[in-house]
mmCIF file of C-alpha atoms in Angstrom:
data_model
loop_
_atom_site.group_PDB
_atom_site.id
_atom_site.type_symbol
_atom_site.label_atom_id
_atom_site.label_comp_id
_atom_site.label_asym_id
_atom_site.label_seq_id
_atom_site.Cartn_x
_atom_site.Cartn_y
_atom_site.Cartn_z
ATOM 1 C CA ILE A 1 0.000 0.000 0.000
ATOM 2 C CA LYS A 2 2.795 2.431 0.910
ATOM 3 C CA LYS A 3 4.532 1.843 -2.427
ATOM 4 C CA MET A 4 1.264 2.371 -4.292
ATOM 5 C CA VAL A 5 0.576 5.615 -2.403
ATOM 6 C CA ALA A 6 4.095 6.809 -3.169
ATOM 7 C CA LEU A 7 3.534 6.245 -6.878
ATOM 8 C CA ILE A 8 0.137 7.933 -6.853
ATOM 9 C CA GLU A 9 1.504 11.000 -5.082
ATOM 10 C CA TYR A 10 4.817 11.179 -6.943
ATOM 11 C CA GLN A 11 4.999 14.153 -9.310
ATOM 12 C CA PRO A 12 7.728 13.434 -11.878
ATOM 13 C CA PRO A 13 9.272 15.939 -14.280
ATOM 14 C CA GLN A 14 7.353 16.584 -17.474
ATOM 15 C CA SER A 15 9.538 14.144 -19.379
ATOM 16 C CA ALA A 16 8.516 11.259 -17.124
ATOM 17 C CA ARG A 17 5.121 10.067 -18.271
ATOM 18 C CA ARG A 18 4.500 6.723 -16.589
ATOM 19 C CA CYS A 19 5.284 4.690 -13.532
ATOM 20 C CA PHE A 20 4.292 1.143 -12.682
ATOM 21 C CA LEU A 21 3.260 -0.950 -9.677
ATOM 22 C CA PHE A 22 -0.223 -2.203 -8.877
ATOM 23 C CA PHE A 23 -1.714 0.069 -11.505
ATOM 24 C CA ARG A 24 -0.224 2.002 -14.378
ATOM 25 C CA PHE A 25 -0.418 5.761 -14.006
ATOM 26 C CA SER A 26 0.549 8.762 -16.055
ATOM 27 C CA ASN A 27 1.306 11.228 -13.296
ATOM 28 C CA ALA A 28 2.757 14.292 -14.974
ATOM 29 C CA GLU A 29 0.583 17.374 -14.626
ATOM 30 C CA ARG A 30 1.370 19.905 -17.318
ATOM 31 C CA VAL A 31 0.300 23.420 -18.132
ATOM 32 C CA ILE A 32 -0.581 23.901 -21.795
ATOM 33 C CA ASN A 33 -1.735 27.282 -23.058
ATOM 34 C CA GLY A 34 -2.352 28.391 -19.491
ATOM 35 C CA SER A 35 -4.582 25.397 -18.617
ATOM 36 C CA LEU A 36 -3.666 22.646 -16.151
ATOM 37 C CA ILE A 37 -3.808 19.198 -17.749
ATOM 38 C CA GLN A 38 -4.824 16.602 -15.169
ATOM 39 C CA ASN A 39 -3.090 13.339 -14.415
ATOM 40 C CA GLN A 40 -4.328 10.289 -16.304
ATOM 41 C CA ARG A 41 -5.239 7.096 -14.457
ATOM 42 C CA VAL A 42 -5.017 3.874 -16.450
ATOM 43 C CA VAL A 43 -5.600 0.288 -15.343
ATOM 44 C CA GLY A 44 -5.609 -1.603 -18.643
ATOM 45 C CA ASN A 45 -4.807 -1.117 -22.297
ATOM 46 C CA HIS A 46 -4.399 -3.016 -25.555
ATOM 47 C CA ASP A 47 -0.776 -4.001 -24.886
ATOM 48 C CA ILE A 48 -0.978 -5.815 -21.533
ATOM 49 C CA SER A 49 -3.019 -8.709 -20.131
ATOM 50 C CA ARG A 50 -6.466 -7.964 -18.812
ATOM 51 C CA PHE A 51 -6.600 -6.783 -15.231
ATOM 52 C CA VAL A 52 -8.397 -9.915 -13.980
ATOM 53 C CA ASN A 53 -5.642 -12.076 -15.476
ATOM 54 C CA ARG A 54 -2.848 -10.012 -13.950
ATOM 55 C CA TYR A 55 -4.254 -9.649 -10.447
ATOM 56 C CA GLY A 56 -7.409 -11.747 -10.095
ATOM 57 C CA GLU A 57 -11.151 -11.152 -10.205
ATOM 58 C CA HIS A 58 -11.223 -10.323 -6.483
ATOM 59 C CA TYR A 59 -9.499 -6.991 -7.207
ATOM 60 C CA ALA A 60 -11.891 -5.935 -9.990
ATOM 61 C CA ARG A 61 -14.314 -3.948 -7.822
ATOM 62 C CA ILE A 62 -11.793 -2.208 -5.602
ATOM 63 C CA CYS A 63 -9.811 -1.350 -8.732
ATOM 64 C CA ALA A 64 -12.884 0.291 -10.247
ATOM 65 C CA MET A 65 -13.434 2.412 -7.138
ATOM 66 C CA LEU A 66 -9.784 3.464 -6.933
ATOM 67 C CA LEU A 67 -9.574 4.346 -10.619
ATOM 68 C CA LEU A 68 -12.751 6.436 -10.599
ATOM 69 C CA THR A 69 -12.214 8.323 -7.320
ATOM 70 C CA LEU A 70 -8.544 9.337 -7.517
ATOM 71 C CA LYS A 71 -7.598 12.811 -8.641
ATOM 72 C CA GLY A 72 -7.137 12.887 -12.398
ATOM 73 C CA THR A 73 -8.801 11.657 -15.556
ATOM 74 C CA PRO A 74 -9.649 7.935 -15.499
ATOM 75 C CA ILE A 75 -9.273 6.015 -18.746
ATOM 76 C CA LEU A 76 -11.237 2.756 -19.054
ATOM 77 C CA TYR A 77 -10.210 -0.006 -21.439
ATOM 78 C CA TYR A 78 -13.241 -1.596 -23.050
ATOM 79 C CA GLY A 79 -14.386 -4.812 -21.406
ATOM 80 C CA ASP A 80 -12.848 -4.100 -18.003
ATOM 81 C CA GLU A 81 -16.247 -2.879 -16.835
ATOM 82 C CA ILE A 82 -17.682 -6.380 -17.356
ATOM 83 C CA GLY A 83 -14.621 -8.308 -16.204
ATOM 84 C CA MET A 84 -13.427 -9.537 -19.600
ATOM 85 C CA SER A 85 -10.381 -11.804 -19.487
ATOM 86 C CA ASP A 86 -7.594 -12.713 -21.896
ATOM 87 C CA VAL A 87 -8.727 -14.898 -24.798
ATOM 88 C CA ILE A 88 -6.583 -17.872 -25.701
ATOM 89 C CA MET A 89 -6.782 -18.607 -29.433
ATOM 90 C CA SER A 90 -5.323 -21.078 -31.877
ATOM 91 C CA PRO A 91 -2.156 -20.078 -33.762
ATOM 92 C CA SER A 92 -4.120 -19.807 -37.014
ATOM 93 C CA LYS A 93 -6.236 -16.989 -35.508
ATOM 94 C CA ILE A 94 -3.344 -14.890 -34.223
ATOM 95 C CA ARG A 95 -2.806 -11.552 -35.984
ATOM 96 C CA ASP A 96 -0.245 -9.827 -33.789
ATOM 97 C CA ARG A 97 3.202 -11.366 -33.535
ATOM 98 C CA PHE A 98 3.783 -9.768 -30.113
ATOM 99 C CA GLY A 99 0.970 -11.744 -28.490
ATOM 100 C CA ARG A 100 -1.370 -8.853 -27.798
ATOM 101 C CA ASP A 101 -4.425 -10.279 -29.585
ATOM 102 C CA LYS A 102 -5.669 -11.846 -26.349
ATOM 103 C CA VAL A 103 -6.707 -8.404 -25.045
ATOM 104 C CA ARG A 104 -8.039 -7.053 -28.355
ATOM 105 C CA THR A 105 -10.910 -9.459 -28.935
ATOM 106 C CA PRO A 106 -14.501 -8.328 -29.677
ATOM 107 C CA MET A 107 -16.511 -6.604 -26.967
ATOM 108 C CA GLN A 108 -18.796 -9.147 -25.332
ATOM 109 C CA TRP A 109 -22.277 -7.707 -25.715
ATOM 110 C CA SER A 110 -24.174 -10.935 -25.115
ATOM 111 C CA GLY A 111 -23.689 -14.615 -24.399
ATOM 112 C CA GLY A 112 -24.754 -15.530 -27.929
ATOM 113 C CA PRO A 113 -22.718 -16.403 -31.018
ATOM 114 C CA LYS A 114 -19.611 -14.234 -31.442
ATOM 115 C CA ALA A 115 -20.536 -12.538 -28.158
ATOM 116 C CA GLY A 116 -23.187 -10.497 -29.974
ATOM 117 C CA PHE A 117 -20.460 -8.406 -31.592
ATOM 118 C CA SER A 118 -21.242 -9.086 -35.229
ATOM 119 C CA SER A 119 -23.177 -11.366 -37.550
ATOM 120 C CA GLY A 120 -20.081 -11.519 -39.730
ATOM 121 C CA THR A 121 -16.623 -12.869 -38.996
ATOM 122 C CA PRO A 122 -14.730 -10.551 -36.631
ATOM 123 C CA TRP A 123 -11.033 -9.829 -37.082
ATOM 124 C CA LEU A 124 -10.312 -11.809 -33.900
ATOM 125 C CA PRO A 125 -12.384 -14.583 -32.308
ATOM 126 C CA ALA A 126 -14.621 -13.712 -29.360
ATOM 127 C CA GLY A 127 -13.944 -15.203 -25.953
ATOM 128 C CA ASP A 128 -16.240 -17.154 -23.665
ATOM 129 C CA ALA A 129 -18.996 -14.615 -23.060
ATOM 130 C CA SER A 130 -21.342 -16.881 -21.124
ATOM 131 C CA LYS A 131 -20.902 -14.828 -17.930
ATOM 132 C CA ALA A 132 -18.953 -11.676 -18.778
ATOM 133 C CA ASN A 133 -21.309 -9.900 -21.160
ATOM 134 C CA VAL A 134 -23.280 -6.657 -21.118
ATOM 135 C CA ALA A 135 -26.709 -8.223 -21.584
ATOM 136 C CA SER A 136 -26.457 -10.414 -18.479
ATOM 137 C CA LEU A 137 -24.835 -7.782 -16.256
ATOM 138 C CA ARG A 138 -26.604 -4.514 -17.040
ATOM 139 C CA ASP A 139 -29.824 -5.421 -15.204
ATOM 140 C CA ASP A 140 -28.081 -7.078 -12.262
ATOM 141 C CA PRO A 141 -28.151 -4.556 -9.391
ATOM 142 C CA ALA A 142 -25.018 -6.059 -7.844
ATOM 143 C CA SER A 143 -22.890 -6.625 -10.957
ATOM 144 C CA LEU A 144 -19.476 -5.160 -11.739
ATOM 145 C CA LEU A 145 -21.000 -3.242 -14.652
ATOM 146 C CA THR A 146 -23.593 -1.696 -12.328
ATOM 147 C CA LEU A 147 -20.792 -0.668 -9.957
ATOM 148 C CA TYR A 148 -18.955 1.131 -12.777
ATOM 149 C CA LYS A 149 -22.157 2.918 -13.824
ATOM 150 C CA LYS A 150 -22.927 4.040 -10.283
ATOM 151 C CA ILE A 151 -19.430 5.339 -9.537
ATOM 152 C CA ILE A 152 -19.349 7.212 -12.862
ATOM 153 C CA SER A 153 -22.711 8.777 -11.959
ATOM 154 C CA LEU A 154 -21.269 9.669 -8.560
ATOM 155 C CA ARG A 155 -18.375 11.455 -10.269
ATOM 156 C CA LYS A 156 -20.838 13.490 -12.321
ATOM 157 C CA GLU A 157 -22.840 14.451 -9.242
ATOM 158 C CA ASN A 158 -19.876 15.367 -7.016
ATOM 159 C CA LYS A 159 -17.360 17.908 -8.304
ATOM 160 C CA ALA A 160 -14.970 16.984 -5.505
ATOM 161 C CA LEU A 161 -14.417 13.603 -7.179
ATOM 162 C CA ARG A 162 -13.744 15.196 -10.568
ATOM 163 C CA LEU A 163 -11.887 18.374 -9.683
ATOM 164 C CA GLY A 164 -11.139 18.308 -5.972
ATOM 165 C CA ASP A 165 -7.827 18.216 -4.166
ATOM 166 C CA TYR A 166 -6.403 14.895 -3.004
ATOM 167 C CA LYS A 167 -4.769 13.981 0.306
ATOM 168 C CA SER A 168 -4.081 10.502 1.659
ATOM 169 C CA PHE A 169 -4.244 9.691 5.372
ATOM 170 C CA ASP A 170 -2.938 6.934 7.611
ATOM 171 C CA THR A 171 -5.219 4.086 8.651
ATOM 172 C CA SER A 172 -4.978 1.668 11.562
ATOM 173 C CA SER A 173 -4.512 -1.218 9.143
ATOM 174 C CA ASP A 174 -1.569 -1.364 6.749
ATOM 175 C CA GLN A 175 -3.865 -3.241 4.362
ATOM 176 C CA CYS A 176 -6.130 -0.222 3.906
ATOM 177 C CA PHE A 177 -5.700 2.903 1.823
ATOM 178 C CA GLY A 178 -7.608 6.075 2.675
ATOM 179 C CA TYR A 179 -7.748 9.458 1.003
ATOM 180 C CA LEU A 180 -9.767 12.664 1.003
ATOM 181 C CA ARG A 181 -11.141 14.572 -1.989
ATOM 182 C CA THR A 182 -12.140 18.181 -1.263
ATOM 183 C CA LEU A 183 -13.539 21.097 -3.204
ATOM 184 C CA ALA A 184 -15.170 24.293 -1.947
ATOM 185 C CA GLY A 185 -15.978 22.828 1.461
ATOM 186 C CA GLU A 186 -17.208 19.511 0.097
ATOM 187 C CA LYS A 187 -15.401 16.530 1.651
ATOM 188 C CA ILE A 188 -15.474 12.964 0.350
ATOM 189 C CA VAL A 189 -13.493 10.165 1.986
ATOM 190 C CA VAL A 190 -12.519 6.974 0.152
ATOM 191 C CA ILE A 191 -11.314 3.950 2.148
ATOM 192 C CA LEU A 192 -10.212 0.701 0.472
ATOM 193 C CA ASN A 193 -9.309 -2.685 1.924
ATOM 194 C CA PHE A 194 -6.828 -4.500 -0.320
ATOM 195 C CA SER A 195 -6.633 -7.681 1.768
ATOM 196 C CA ASN A 196 -8.552 -10.962 1.799
ATOM 197 C CA GLU A 197 -9.558 -10.406 5.433
ATOM 198 C CA SER A 198 -11.857 -7.918 7.144
ATOM 199 C CA GLN A 199 -10.072 -4.772 8.324
ATOM 200 C CA LYS A 200 -10.831 -1.828 10.620
ATOM 201 C CA PRO A 201 -9.314 1.350 9.103
ATOM 202 C CA GLY A 202 -9.814 3.225 12.379
ATOM 203 C CA ALA A 203 -10.674 6.862 13.005
ATOM 204 C CA CYS A 204 -10.628 9.252 10.071
ATOM 205 C CA PRO A 205 -8.838 12.583 10.659
ATOM 206 C CA TYR A 206 -11.479 14.439 8.629
ATOM 207 C CA GLY A 207 -14.613 13.534 10.576
ATOM 208 C CA ASP A 208 -16.191 10.969 12.900
ATOM 209 C CA ARG A 209 -19.357 10.243 10.937
ATOM 210 C CA GLY A 210 -20.447 10.286 7.325
ATOM 211 C CA ALA A 211 -22.958 8.981 4.817
ATOM 212 C CA VAL A 212 -21.973 6.067 2.591
ATOM 213 C CA LEU A 213 -22.441 7.134 -1.024
ATOM 214 C CA ILE A 214 -21.440 3.757 -2.443
ATOM 215 C CA SER A 215 -19.591 0.563 -1.530
ATOM 216 C CA THR A 216 -17.908 -1.907 -3.838
ATOM 217 C CA ASN A 217 -20.480 -4.544 -2.883
ATOM 218 C CA LEU A 218 -23.325 -2.099 -3.545
ATOM 219 C CA ASP A 219 -25.028 -3.052 -0.291
ATOM 220 C CA ARG A 220 -24.198 -0.195 2.104
ATOM 221 C CA SER A 221 -25.952 3.115 2.596
ATOM 222 C CA GLY A 222 -26.819 5.608 5.288
ATOM 223 C CA GLU A 223 -24.812 7.284 8.025
ATOM 224 C CA ILE A 224 -21.971 5.392 9.708
ATOM 225 C CA SER A 225 -19.297 5.925 12.363
ATOM 226 C CA LEU A 226 -15.962 5.938 10.548
ATOM 227 C CA LYS A 227 -14.002 4.860 13.620
ATOM 228 C CA ASP A 228 -16.235 1.774 13.946
ATOM 229 C CA LEU A 229 -16.227 0.899 10.252
ATOM 230 C CA THR A 230 -15.182 -2.650 9.339
ATOM 231 C CA LEU A 231 -14.388 -3.269 5.693
ATOM 232 C CA ARG A 232 -14.949 -6.743 4.333
ATOM 233 C CA PRO A 233 -12.299 -8.463 2.177
ATOM 234 C CA TYR A 234 -11.526 -6.356 -0.923
ATOM 235 C CA GLU A 235 -14.217 -3.836 0.007
ATOM 236 C CA GLY A 236 -14.105 -0.095 -0.499
ATOM 237 C CA CYS A 237 -16.450 2.720 0.518
ATOM 238 C CA VAL A 238 -16.996 6.289 -0.624
ATOM 239 C CA ILE A 239 -18.234 8.393 2.298
ATOM 240 C CA LYS A 240 -19.444 12.004 2.456
#
């Protein structure tokens, strides 16, 4: 967690564009024509294995919350919002000699033939879309896709998450990561548990109580005591 925080908060010179650890970030803030260009936050792209293959499905939800609540502009790679994984294909189907085809396969719109992408023959074969597809996830109130939609809506509704300042704070557990987003008096706290066990983050330096705006499991709401909060394995909460 400490290494990840250090990378998030590191401000390199303009020539340094990326750093790597748990996530990939582009951290250089630049001023162009008098306007501040925000950091970019990137989890996946067309050159590296899908997130769920690199780190496991259990990190998918907490990753979504981190990506969409940090300061900066989040960039989503298609399919991550439904948990798409690398597609293993026969040698005769491979197009890219560097082995990147596995993350460039058709978007999985449904569980039907060719993942609902096309009635024709796509450039690359579709993966197993029986579970990870838009049609089966968009109406599920607890799905990963629903979580992405709700956090994106939360960003639109709360300027502090889009434009606010960022400051991390210490937690009682070294498995938790907490930070504050503030703008014009508005305060939003994000606390994430990166472990496979329940954790108590402890008291928050920015307030004793708050209202849960969203949790990664999409099953929390209402006012809570931050000092008494227990996060379940791989759970995160956004609190106002």
